Amino acid sequence: MWHELILKLTVAESPLSRSGVFSKGPDAALRRFTESVSFDRRLAEYDIQGSLAHAEMLQRQGLISANEWDVIRQGLAKIGDEIAAGKFAWREELEDVHMNIEQALIERIGDTGRKLHTARSRNDQVSTDMRLWARAAIEQINAQLLALQQAFVERCAADLDVIVPAYTHLRRAQPVSAAHYWLAYCEKFERDRQRLNDCRKRVNQCPLGTAAAAGTSIPIDRQATASTLGFEGIVANSLDSSSDRDFLVEFVFDLSLVAAHLSGWAEEWILWSGVEFDFLQLPEEFCTGSSIMPQKINPDVLEIIRGKTARVYGALSSLLMLVKGLPLAYNRDLQEDKPPVFDAFDTVLDSLELAAPLVRGAALKPESIAARLDEGYLDATTLMEFLIAQGIPQRTAHHQVGALVRQAMAAQVRLANLPLADFQAIDPSIDEAVYQALGAKNAAAAFVSTGSGSPAEVGKQAALWRERLASNSGYSSAASGD
Ligand code: ARG
C-alpha cells in the first residue's frame, strides 16, 4: 500500500520524460549533468510557435476538440508572455525548454495540456525549434552583412581617387583605387550572403511529426504544420530527420567564412592604421588606450574581431566532432549542438554590428599615402605592358623592365625619373608618351580590364553596387527569390 503511494508521489514529481516505467526519481547529479534548459531556453519563442502549429493541426485533424485547441492556445500565449517578460520560473528538474513549457501548460490548463504532445517527440520538437531559430538567425546575419556592404559602398565615392598599393605577399605590387579594396570586401560578404541563403533552403524544411524516429500511427497532417510555420517543405525520412544536424553544421561553416573575411579585413586595417603604413585613421570611439603608455591608441575592436574568429572555428570543429560516428537516429549527444551554434552566431553577429560603424567612421590619410606611393616601383608592370603595346614580347619586356628597375634602384630614383634615352635603349621608337604610363597614379589609371583597380573601372563597379544595395538585396537574395 505505502509502496504504491511512494510510486505515485515519485511519478508526480518526475520530469515528463520519466514515465510509469521508472520507480525512482532522477539522481540530483544526473539532473545537473543532463539538463539543457540553462542554454536551450533561448528557443522558447520557437518552441511555442511549434506547439501552436502542432495543436492547431491536431484540432483540424479531429485529434483534439476546438475547445481544447482554444485552451491550449491561450495557455501557451500566456506562458509566452511570461517568458518574454522574464517572469517565467525555469526549472532545472524539468530538463529542457520543451518540458518546462509543457509542464507549465499542464499546471495551468490541466489534462488538456497533456494532449499537446500527441504524435510528437522532443526529437522532432527540438529539431523544429532549431530550424526556426536558425532561419531567424540567418536573417539577422544577412541584414548585418548588408549593412556592412552598404558601409563599404558608401565610402567609394570619396575614396575613388585615392590610389593605394595592391599587395601580393604583403609586398607592394601595383597601384589601385582604395575603393577597389572596399568592393573586394563587398564581393566576399556577398558570397557569404549567397551561402547563407542557400543554407536557408535546407534549414527551412519541417521535421515536426517525424516524432521520435519512426513517425506515428496517428493520422496527422505534416504539410499543415509545415505551412503554418512557413517552412518550404517537410523532411522526408523520419530516421534522417531525427538524426540530422547538417543544417547547423552548414550554418556554422557559413559563419566561419564570414569570420574569416572579417578577420582578414581586421588584420589589414590594424596594419593600415599603424605608423608603419599610416594609411588610415580609425574612429577614436572604437579605439582603446594603454594603462601605462599614454600615447597609445590601440585597435582593440579589430583585434578582438580577429581573435573571436578562433571561437567560431572552434564551434565548427566541435559540431563536426559531435556528429561524427553517430548511428541513426536521435542520440542525446545532439543536445551538445546548442552551445557552439549559439556562440558562433552571437560572436559573428556582435562582430558584424561593430564592423559597419567602424568602416563608416574610419578616414583614409591621402597625404600620408601619397607621400610614399611612388616607392616600391608600383608602375613597373604598367611599363612592361606599355612595351608589350610597342610590340615587344612579354617575356622580353619583363626582363627589360626588371633591368630598368635595377638601374633605378641603384640610382635611388623612380622609373619616371629615368631619362628618355634609357627607354630608347630598349626600343628607339619610344617617345615621351612612356612617361604617361609611369608614376603610381598614371599606372593605376591605365587599367582597362573588367574588374581591375583603375578609378574608372572601380567607379563603374561602385555604381552597380549602389544599385544592387539600394534594392536592398545584393545579387544573392534577388537570385534566390527569398
Ligand atoms: N534537450 C534535447 C536536445 O537538445 C531534446 C531532445 C531530447 N530527446 C530525448 N529523447 N531525450 O537534443
Coordinates of C-alpha atoms and ligand atoms in Angstrom, one line a residue:
M1 CA 0.0 0.0 0.0
W2 CA 2.6 2.6 1.0
H3 CA 4.7 1.3 -1.9
E4 CA 2.1 2.4 -4.3
L5 CA 1.9 5.8 -2.6
I6 CA 5.6 6.4 -2.9
L7 CA 5.5 5.4 -6.5
K8 CA 2.6 7.8 -7.2
L9 CA 4.5 10.7 -5.5
T10 CA 7.7 9.9 -7.3
V11 CA 6.0 9.9 -10.7
A12 CA 4.1 13.0 -10.0
E13 CA 7.3 14.9 -9.2
S14 CA 9.3 13.4 -12.0
P15 CA 10.1 15.2 -15.2
L16 CA 7.6 14.5 -18.0
S17 CA 10.1 12.2 -19.7
R18 CA 10.1 9.7 -16.8
S19 CA 7.0 7.6 -17.4
G20 CA 5.5 4.9 -15.2
V21 CA 8.3 2.6 -16.1
F22 CA 10.5 4.3 -13.5
S23 CA 10.1 3.6 -9.9
K24 CA 12.7 6.2 -8.8
G25 CA 13.2 9.9 -9.4
P26 CA 16.4 11.0 -11.1
D27 CA 19.6 11.4 -9.2
A28 CA 20.5 15.0 -8.5
A29 CA 23.8 14.8 -10.2
L30 CA 22.2 13.3 -13.3
R31 CA 19.7 16.2 -13.4
R32 CA 22.5 18.7 -13.3
F33 CA 24.5 16.8 -15.9
T34 CA 21.7 16.2 -18.4
E35 CA 19.8 19.5 -18.2
S36 CA 19.8 21.8 -21.2
V37 CA 17.3 24.4 -20.0
S38 CA 20.1 26.6 -18.9
F39 CA 21.0 27.2 -22.6
D40 CA 18.1 26.0 -24.7
R41 CA 15.6 28.3 -23.0
R42 CA 16.6 30.8 -25.7
L43 CA 14.5 28.6 -28.0
A44 CA 11.3 29.3 -26.0
E45 CA 9.7 31.6 -28.6
Y46 CA 10.2 29.0 -31.3
D47 CA 9.1 26.1 -29.1
I48 CA 5.8 27.9 -28.5
Q49 CA 5.4 28.6 -32.2
G50 CA 5.9 25.0 -33.0
S51 CA 3.5 23.8 -30.3
L52 CA 0.8 26.2 -31.5
A53 CA 1.1 24.9 -35.1
H54 CA 1.1 21.4 -33.9
A55 CA -2.0 21.9 -31.7
E56 CA -3.8 23.7 -34.5
M57 CA -3.2 20.7 -36.8
L58 CA -4.3 18.2 -34.1
Q59 CA -7.6 20.1 -33.9
R60 CA -8.0 20.2 -37.7
Q61 CA -7.5 16.5 -37.8
G62 CA -10.1 16.0 -35.1
L63 CA -7.5 14.7 -32.7
I64 CA -8.4 17.4 -30.1
S65 CA -11.6 19.4 -29.9
A66 CA -12.0 23.1 -30.9
N67 CA -12.3 24.0 -27.3
E68 CA -9.2 22.1 -26.3
W69 CA -7.3 23.9 -29.1
D70 CA -8.5 27.2 -27.7
V71 CA -7.5 26.4 -24.2
I72 CA -4.1 25.3 -25.3
R73 CA -3.6 28.4 -27.5
Q74 CA -4.5 30.7 -24.7
G75 CA -2.3 28.8 -22.2
L76 CA 0.7 28.9 -24.5
A77 CA 0.2 32.6 -25.3
K78 CA 0.3 33.4 -21.6
I79 CA 3.4 31.3 -21.0
G80 CA 5.0 33.1 -23.9
D81 CA 4.2 36.5 -22.4
E82 CA 5.6 35.5 -19.1
I83 CA 8.8 34.2 -20.7
A84 CA 9.2 37.4 -22.7
A85 CA 8.7 39.5 -19.6
G86 CA 11.3 37.5 -17.8
K87 CA 8.8 36.3 -15.2
F88 CA 8.8 32.6 -16.0
A89 CA 10.2 30.3 -13.4
W90 CA 12.6 27.9 -15.3
R91 CA 13.1 24.6 -13.5
E92 CA 16.2 22.5 -14.0
E93 CA 14.5 19.4 -12.9
L94 CA 12.3 19.7 -16.0
E95 CA 15.4 19.2 -18.0
D96 CA 14.8 21.3 -21.1
V97 CA 12.9 24.2 -22.7
H98 CA 10.3 21.8 -24.1
M99 CA 9.3 20.1 -20.9
N100 CA 9.4 23.4 -18.9
I101 CA 6.8 24.9 -21.2
E102 CA 4.7 21.7 -21.5
Q103 CA 4.7 21.2 -17.7
A104 CA 3.7 24.9 -17.2
L105 CA 0.9 24.4 -19.6
I106 CA -0.3 21.2 -17.8
E107 CA -0.2 23.1 -14.5
R108 CA -2.3 25.9 -15.9
I109 CA -4.9 24.1 -18.0
G110 CA -4.9 20.6 -16.5
D111 CA -5.4 17.4 -18.5
T112 CA -6.0 19.2 -21.8
G113 CA -2.3 20.2 -21.6
R114 CA -1.4 16.5 -21.5
K115 CA -2.7 16.1 -25.1
L116 CA -0.3 18.6 -26.7
H117 CA 2.5 16.0 -27.0
T118 CA 0.2 13.7 -29.1
A119 CA 2.1 12.5 -32.2
R120 CA 5.2 14.4 -31.3
S121 CA 8.5 13.7 -29.6
R122 CA 11.1 16.0 -28.2
N123 CA 13.3 14.8 -31.0
D124 CA 11.2 16.4 -33.8
Q125 CA 10.4 19.2 -31.5
V126 CA 14.0 20.2 -30.8
S127 CA 14.9 19.9 -34.5
T128 CA 11.9 22.1 -35.4
D129 CA 12.9 24.7 -32.8
M130 CA 16.5 24.8 -34.0
R131 CA 15.3 25.2 -37.6
L132 CA 13.0 28.1 -36.7
W133 CA 15.8 29.7 -34.7
A134 CA 18.4 29.2 -37.4
R135 CA 16.0 30.7 -40.0
A136 CA 15.7 33.8 -38.0
A137 CA 19.4 33.8 -37.2
I138 CA 20.3 33.7 -40.9
E139 CA 18.0 36.7 -41.5
Q140 CA 19.8 38.7 -38.8
I141 CA 23.3 37.8 -40.1
N142 CA 22.2 38.6 -43.6
A143 CA 20.9 42.0 -42.5
Q144 CA 24.1 42.9 -40.8
L145 CA 26.2 41.7 -43.8
L146 CA 24.1 44.0 -46.0
A147 CA 24.7 46.9 -43.6
L148 CA 28.4 46.3 -43.7
Q149 CA 28.4 46.1 -47.5
Q150 CA 26.5 49.4 -47.5
A151 CA 29.1 51.0 -45.3
F152 CA 31.9 49.9 -47.7
V153 CA 29.9 51.1 -50.8
E154 CA 29.2 54.5 -49.2
R155 CA 32.9 55.1 -48.8
C156 CA 33.6 54.5 -52.5
A157 CA 32.7 57.9 -54.0
A158 CA 35.1 59.8 -51.6
D159 CA 37.9 57.3 -51.8
L160 CA 37.8 56.5 -55.5
D161 CA 40.7 58.7 -56.5
V162 CA 42.9 57.8 -53.5
I163 CA 45.5 55.4 -55.0
V164 CA 46.9 52.8 -52.7
P165 CA 49.2 49.9 -53.3
A166 CA 47.8 46.5 -54.0
Y167 CA 49.9 43.9 -52.3
T168 CA 50.9 40.3 -53.0
H169 CA 53.0 38.5 -50.4
L170 CA 52.5 41.7 -48.4
R171 CA 54.9 43.4 -50.8
R172 CA 53.9 46.4 -52.9
A173 CA 52.6 45.1 -56.2
Q174 CA 50.5 47.5 -58.3
P175 CA 48.6 50.7 -57.6
V176 CA 44.8 50.6 -57.3
S177 CA 41.9 52.8 -56.2
A178 CA 41.3 52.5 -52.5
A179 CA 37.6 51.8 -53.4
H180 CA 38.8 48.6 -55.1
Y181 CA 39.6 47.3 -51.6
W182 CA 36.1 48.3 -50.3
L183 CA 34.4 46.5 -53.2
A184 CA 36.6 43.4 -52.8
Y185 CA 35.1 43.0 -49.3
C186 CA 31.6 43.6 -50.7
E187 CA 32.2 40.7 -53.0
K188 CA 33.3 38.4 -50.2
F189 CA 30.4 39.4 -48.0
E190 CA 28.1 38.9 -51.0
R191 CA 29.2 35.3 -51.3
D192 CA 28.7 34.9 -47.6
R193 CA 25.1 36.0 -48.1
Q194 CA 24.6 33.7 -51.0
R195 CA 25.9 30.8 -48.9
L196 CA 23.5 31.7 -46.1
N197 CA 20.6 32.0 -48.5
D198 CA 21.4 28.6 -49.8
C199 CA 21.8 27.1 -46.3
R200 CA 18.4 28.6 -45.5
K201 CA 16.8 26.2 -48.1
R202 CA 17.9 23.2 -46.1
V203 CA 17.1 24.8 -42.8
N204 CA 13.6 25.6 -44.0
Q205 CA 12.3 22.0 -44.1
C206 CA 9.9 20.9 -41.4
P207 CA 10.7 17.9 -39.2
L208 CA 7.6 18.2 -37.0
G209 CA 5.6 14.9 -36.9
T210 CA 8.5 12.7 -37.7
A211 CA 8.2 12.1 -33.9
A212 CA 10.9 10.1 -32.1
A213 CA 12.5 8.2 -35.1
A214 CA 9.8 6.2 -36.9
G215 CA 6.8 8.6 -37.4
T216 CA 3.4 8.0 -35.8
S217 CA 0.4 5.8 -36.2
I218 CA -1.8 8.8 -35.5
P219 CA -3.3 10.5 -38.7
I220 CA -1.5 13.8 -38.6
D221 CA -1.1 16.3 -41.4
R222 CA 2.6 17.3 -41.6
Q223 CA 2.1 19.6 -44.6
A224 CA -0.3 21.7 -42.5
T225 CA 2.1 22.3 -39.6
A226 CA 4.9 23.0 -42.1
S227 CA 2.9 25.6 -43.9
T228 CA 1.7 27.3 -40.7
L229 CA 5.3 27.6 -39.6
G230 CA 6.4 29.0 -43.0
F231 CA 8.6 26.0 -43.9
E232 CA 9.2 25.4 -47.6
G233 CA 8.6 21.6 -47.3
I234 CA 8.8 18.7 -45.0
V235 CA 11.7 16.5 -44.1
A236 CA 11.1 13.2 -46.0
N237 CA 12.5 10.5 -43.8
S238 CA 11.9 10.2 -40.1
L239 CA 15.2 8.5 -39.3
D240 CA 17.1 11.2 -41.2
S241 CA 15.0 13.9 -39.5
S242 CA 15.6 12.7 -36.0
S243 CA 19.4 12.4 -36.5
D244 CA 20.1 15.3 -38.9
R245 CA 22.1 18.3 -37.7
D246 CA 23.7 19.1 -41.2
F247 CA 21.8 22.3 -41.3
L248 CA 23.5 23.6 -38.2
V249 CA 27.0 22.4 -39.2
E250 CA 26.4 24.2 -42.5
F251 CA 25.2 27.3 -40.9
V252 CA 28.3 27.5 -38.6
F253 CA 30.5 26.8 -41.6
D254 CA 28.9 29.8 -43.3
L255 CA 29.5 31.8 -40.2
S256 CA 33.1 30.6 -40.2
L257 CA 33.7 32.1 -43.6
V258 CA 32.1 35.4 -42.5
A259 CA 34.5 35.3 -39.6
A260 CA 37.4 34.6 -41.9
H261 CA 36.6 37.5 -44.1
L262 CA 36.1 39.8 -41.1
S263 CA 39.5 38.7 -39.6
G264 CA 41.4 39.3 -42.8
W265 CA 39.9 42.8 -43.0
A266 CA 40.6 43.4 -39.4
E267 CA 44.2 42.4 -39.8
E268 CA 44.6 44.7 -42.8
W269 CA 43.1 47.7 -41.0
I270 CA 45.3 47.0 -38.0
L271 CA 48.3 47.3 -40.3
W272 CA 47.0 50.2 -42.3
S273 CA 46.2 52.3 -39.2
G274 CA 49.7 51.8 -37.6
V275 CA 52.6 54.3 -38.1
E276 CA 54.4 51.8 -40.4
F277 CA 51.7 52.0 -43.0
D278 CA 49.9 55.2 -41.9
F279 CA 47.1 54.8 -44.5
L280 CA 44.1 55.0 -42.2
Q281 CA 42.7 56.8 -39.2
L282 CA 40.4 54.6 -37.1
P283 CA 37.4 56.3 -35.4
E284 CA 38.6 57.1 -31.8
E285 CA 35.4 55.8 -30.3
F286 CA 36.4 52.4 -31.4
C287 CA 39.9 52.5 -30.1
T288 CA 41.3 52.0 -26.6
G289 CA 44.2 53.3 -24.7
S290 CA 47.0 51.8 -22.7
S291 CA 47.2 51.9 -18.9
I292 CA 51.0 52.6 -19.0
M293 CA 51.8 54.2 -22.3
P294 CA 50.0 57.5 -22.6
Q295 CA 50.5 57.8 -26.4
K296 CA 48.8 54.5 -27.3
I297 CA 45.6 54.4 -29.4
N298 CA 45.0 50.7 -29.9
P299 CA 42.8 49.0 -32.4
D300 CA 41.3 46.6 -29.9
V301 CA 38.0 46.2 -31.6
L302 CA 39.7 44.9 -34.8
E303 CA 42.0 42.7 -32.7
I304 CA 39.0 41.2 -30.9
I305 CA 37.1 40.6 -34.1
R306 CA 40.2 38.8 -35.4
G307 CA 40.6 36.9 -32.2
K308 CA 36.9 35.9 -31.9
T309 CA 37.3 34.1 -35.3
A310 CA 39.0 31.4 -33.3
R311 CA 35.8 30.7 -31.3
V312 CA 33.8 30.4 -34.4
Y313 CA 36.2 27.9 -36.0
G314 CA 36.2 26.1 -32.6
A315 CA 32.4 25.9 -32.8
L316 CA 32.6 24.4 -36.3
S317 CA 35.1 21.7 -35.3
S318 CA 33.0 20.9 -32.1
L319 CA 30.0 20.3 -34.3
L320 CA 31.8 18.2 -36.8
M321 CA 33.2 16.1 -34.0
L322 CA 29.8 15.9 -32.4
V323 CA 28.1 14.4 -35.4
K324 CA 30.9 12.0 -36.2
G325 CA 30.1 8.3 -36.0
L326 CA 26.5 8.6 -34.6
P327 CA 24.3 5.7 -35.5
L328 CA 20.7 6.5 -36.6
A329 CA 18.6 8.1 -35.3
Y330 CA 18.4 10.6 -32.4
N331 CA 21.3 10.4 -29.9
R332 CA 21.5 12.5 -26.8
D333 CA 24.9 13.7 -27.9
L334 CA 23.0 16.0 -30.2
Q335 CA 21.9 18.2 -27.3
E336 CA 25.5 19.4 -27.3
D337 CA 24.9 21.2 -30.6
K338 CA 23.4 24.2 -29.0
P339 CA 26.2 25.9 -27.1
P340 CA 28.6 26.0 -30.1
V341 CA 25.9 27.1 -32.5
F342 CA 24.6 29.8 -30.3
D343 CA 28.1 31.0 -29.5
A344 CA 29.2 31.1 -33.2
F345 CA 26.1 33.1 -34.1
D346 CA 26.4 35.6 -31.2
T347 CA 30.1 36.1 -31.9
V348 CA 29.7 36.8 -35.6
L349 CA 26.6 39.0 -35.1
D350 CA 28.5 41.1 -32.5
S351 CA 31.5 41.4 -34.8
L352 CA 29.3 42.5 -37.7
E353 CA 27.5 45.0 -35.6
L354 CA 30.8 46.7 -34.7
A355 CA 32.4 46.3 -38.2
A356 CA 29.8 48.5 -40.0
P357 CA 30.2 51.7 -37.9
L358 CA 34.0 51.2 -37.9
V359 CA 34.0 51.2 -41.7
R360 CA 31.8 54.3 -41.8
G361 CA 33.9 56.1 -39.2
A362 CA 37.4 55.5 -40.5
A363 CA 39.2 58.0 -42.7
L364 CA 41.9 57.4 -45.2
K365 CA 45.0 59.6 -45.0
P366 CA 45.6 60.6 -48.6
E367 CA 48.6 62.8 -48.0
S368 CA 50.5 60.2 -46.0
I369 CA 49.6 57.5 -48.6
A370 CA 50.7 59.7 -51.5
A371 CA 53.9 60.7 -49.8
R372 CA 55.3 57.2 -50.2
L373 CA 53.2 55.9 -53.1
D374 CA 56.0 56.1 -55.6
E375 CA 58.2 53.9 -53.5
G376 CA 58.3 50.3 -54.5
Y377 CA 58.0 50.6 -58.3
L378 CA 54.3 50.0 -58.4
D379 CA 54.3 51.2 -62.0
A380 CA 56.8 48.5 -63.3
T381 CA 54.1 46.2 -64.6
T382 CA 52.3 49.0 -66.4
L383 CA 55.6 50.0 -68.0
M384 CA 56.0 46.4 -69.1
E385 CA 52.6 46.5 -70.7
F386 CA 53.5 49.7 -72.4
L387 CA 56.4 47.9 -74.0
I388 CA 54.2 45.0 -74.9
A389 CA 51.9 47.5 -76.7
Q390 CA 55.1 48.6 -78.7
G391 CA 55.3 45.0 -80.0
I392 CA 57.9 43.6 -77.6
P393 CA 57.1 40.0 -76.4
Q394 CA 56.0 39.8 -72.8
R395 CA 59.0 37.7 -71.5
T396 CA 61.4 40.2 -73.2
A397 CA 59.6 43.2 -71.8
H398 CA 59.5 41.7 -68.3
H399 CA 63.3 41.2 -68.5
Q400 CA 63.9 44.7 -69.8
V401 CA 61.8 46.4 -67.2
G402 CA 63.5 44.3 -64.5
A403 CA 66.8 45.7 -65.7
L404 CA 65.5 49.2 -65.6
V405 CA 64.2 48.8 -62.1
R406 CA 67.6 47.5 -61.0
Q407 CA 69.2 50.6 -62.6
A408 CA 66.7 52.9 -60.9
M409 CA 67.2 51.2 -57.5
A410 CA 70.9 51.6 -57.8
A411 CA 70.5 55.3 -58.6
Q412 CA 67.8 55.6 -55.9
V413 CA 65.3 57.1 -58.3
R414 CA 61.8 56.3 -59.6
L415 CA 61.2 54.9 -63.1
A416 CA 59.7 58.2 -64.0
N417 CA 63.0 59.9 -63.2
L418 CA 65.0 57.9 -65.8
P419 CA 66.0 59.8 -68.9
L420 CA 64.2 59.0 -72.2
A421 CA 67.5 57.6 -73.6
D422 CA 67.2 54.7 -71.1
F423 CA 63.9 53.7 -72.6
Q424 CA 65.1 54.3 -76.1
A425 CA 67.9 51.9 -75.5
I426 CA 65.2 49.2 -75.3
D427 CA 63.3 50.4 -78.3
P428 CA 64.4 53.6 -80.3
S429 CA 60.8 54.3 -81.3
I430 CA 59.7 55.0 -77.6
D431 CA 59.0 58.7 -77.1
E432 CA 57.8 61.0 -74.3
A433 CA 54.5 59.1 -74.2
V434 CA 56.2 56.5 -72.0
Y435 CA 56.0 58.9 -69.1
Q436 CA 52.2 58.7 -69.2
A437 CA 52.5 55.1 -68.1
L438 CA 54.8 56.0 -65.2
G439 CA 54.1 57.1 -61.7
A440 CA 51.7 55.2 -59.5
K441 CA 48.7 57.4 -60.3
N442 CA 49.2 57.0 -64.1
A443 CA 49.8 53.3 -63.7
A444 CA 46.6 52.9 -61.8
A445 CA 44.6 54.9 -64.4
A446 CA 46.0 52.7 -67.1
F447 CA 44.0 49.6 -66.1
V448 CA 41.1 48.9 -68.5
S449 CA 40.2 45.3 -67.9
T450 CA 36.9 44.5 -66.3
G451 CA 37.3 44.0 -62.6
S452 CA 40.6 45.9 -62.5
G453 CA 41.6 48.6 -60.0
S454 CA 41.6 51.8 -62.0
P455 CA 39.4 54.6 -60.7
A456 CA 37.3 54.4 -63.9
E457 CA 36.7 50.7 -63.7
V458 CA 36.1 50.8 -59.9
G459 CA 33.7 53.7 -60.4
K460 CA 31.6 51.5 -62.7
Q461 CA 31.6 48.7 -60.2
A462 CA 30.7 51.1 -57.4
A463 CA 27.7 52.3 -59.4
L464 CA 26.5 48.7 -59.8
W465 CA 26.9 48.0 -56.1
R466 CA 24.9 51.2 -55.2
E467 CA 22.1 50.0 -57.4
R468 CA 22.1 46.5 -56.0
L469 CA 22.2 47.6 -52.4
A470 CA 19.6 50.2 -52.9
S471 CA 17.1 47.5 -53.9
N472 CA 18.2 46.1 -50.5
S473 CA 19.1 42.7 -52.0
G474 CA 22.6 42.4 -53.4
Y475 CA 22.7 39.7 -56.0
S476 CA 22.1 36.8 -53.6
S477 CA 18.5 37.3 -52.4
A478 CA 17.4 38.6 -55.7
A479 CA 18.7 35.4 -57.3
S480 CA 17.2 33.0 -54.7
G481 CA 13.8 34.7 -54.8
D482 CA 13.7 35.0 -51.0
Ligands
ARG1 N1 17.3 18.6 -25.0 C1 17.3 17.6 -26.0 C2 18.2 18.0 -27.2 O1 18.6 19.2 -27.2 C3 15.9 17.5 -26.5 C4 15.6 16.1 -27.2 C5 15.6 15.1 -26.1 N2 15.1 13.9 -26.6 C6 15.3 12.8 -25.8 N3 14.8 11.7 -26.3 N4 15.9 12.7 -24.7 O2 18.5 17.3 -28.1

